[in-house]
Coordinates of C-alpha atoms in Angstrom, one line a residue:
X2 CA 79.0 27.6 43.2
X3 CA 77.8 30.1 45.9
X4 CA 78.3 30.6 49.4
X5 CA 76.7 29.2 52.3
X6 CA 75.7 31.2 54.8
X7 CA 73.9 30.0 58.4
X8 CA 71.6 31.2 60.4
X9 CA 70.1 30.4 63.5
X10 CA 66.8 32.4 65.0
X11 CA 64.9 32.3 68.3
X12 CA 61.0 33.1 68.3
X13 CA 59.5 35.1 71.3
X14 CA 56.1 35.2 71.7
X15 CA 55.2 38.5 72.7
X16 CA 51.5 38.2 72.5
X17 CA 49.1 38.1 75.5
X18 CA 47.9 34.6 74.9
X19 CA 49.7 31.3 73.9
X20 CA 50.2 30.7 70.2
X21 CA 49.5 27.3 68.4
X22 CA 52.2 27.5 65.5
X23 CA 53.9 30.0 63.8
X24 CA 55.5 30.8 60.6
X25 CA 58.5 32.7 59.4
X26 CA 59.0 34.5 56.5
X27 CA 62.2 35.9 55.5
X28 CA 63.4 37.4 52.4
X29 CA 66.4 38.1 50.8
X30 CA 68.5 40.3 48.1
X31 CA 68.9 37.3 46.0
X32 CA 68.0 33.8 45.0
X33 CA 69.4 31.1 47.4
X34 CA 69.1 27.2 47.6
X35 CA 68.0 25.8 50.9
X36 CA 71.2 23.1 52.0
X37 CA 69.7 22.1 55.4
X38 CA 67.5 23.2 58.3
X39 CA 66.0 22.0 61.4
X40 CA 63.3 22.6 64.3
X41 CA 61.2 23.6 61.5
X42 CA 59.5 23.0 57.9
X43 CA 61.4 24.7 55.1
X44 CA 60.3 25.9 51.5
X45 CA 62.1 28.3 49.3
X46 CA 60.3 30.5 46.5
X47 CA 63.0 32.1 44.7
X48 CA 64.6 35.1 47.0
X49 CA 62.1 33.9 49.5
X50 CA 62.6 31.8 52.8
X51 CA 59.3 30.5 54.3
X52 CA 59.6 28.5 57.6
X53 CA 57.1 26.5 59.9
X54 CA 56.6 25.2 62.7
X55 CA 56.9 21.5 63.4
X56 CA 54.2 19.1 65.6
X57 CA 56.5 19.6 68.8
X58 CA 57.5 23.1 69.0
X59 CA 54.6 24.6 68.0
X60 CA 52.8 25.8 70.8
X61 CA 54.7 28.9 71.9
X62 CA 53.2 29.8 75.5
X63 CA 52.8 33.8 76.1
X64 CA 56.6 35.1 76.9
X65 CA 57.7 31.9 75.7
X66 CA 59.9 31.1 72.8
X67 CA 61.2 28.6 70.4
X68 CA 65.1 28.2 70.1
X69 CA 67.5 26.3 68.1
X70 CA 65.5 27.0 64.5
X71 CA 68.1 27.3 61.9
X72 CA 69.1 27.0 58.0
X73 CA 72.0 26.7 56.1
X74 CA 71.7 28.5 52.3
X75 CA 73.8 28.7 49.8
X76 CA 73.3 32.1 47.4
X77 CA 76.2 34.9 45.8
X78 CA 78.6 36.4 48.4
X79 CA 77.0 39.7 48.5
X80 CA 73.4 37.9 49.7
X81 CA 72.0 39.3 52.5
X82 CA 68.2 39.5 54.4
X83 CA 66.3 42.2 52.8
X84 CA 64.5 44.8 54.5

């Protein structure tokens, strides 16, 4: 049971110098089960959302970003990203 939410995100790189991968961690108000992600590697710890970058869009240049990185979960309706 559960519902599935998606997401999609877009990384800026607001640094002064290029950056040679990056990772993303997101968490939320409850557990959730990753169903399928892409333009990046995925691992879920409970409540928690960790994402990485992948050999070919790792290198974010400075004011350059990374598009198209997103996740389907599935988790109880009143899930949400945590503060």
């Amino acid at each position: 049971g559960g519902t599935c939410f998606q997401y999609e995100l877009t990384l800026s790189n607001t640094a002064d110098s290029s950056r040679e991968g990056w990772t993303v961690r997101l968490a939320f108000s409850s557990p959730i089960a990753l169903q399928d992600g892409w333009n990046g590697l995925y691992e879920v710890d409970g409540d928690v959302l960790t994402i990485s970058s992948m050999d070919y869009n790792a290198r974010v240049e400075k004011g350059g970003s990374v598009e198209g990185v997103g996740f389907i979960i599935q988790a109880d309706a009143s899930c949400m990203l945590a503060d």
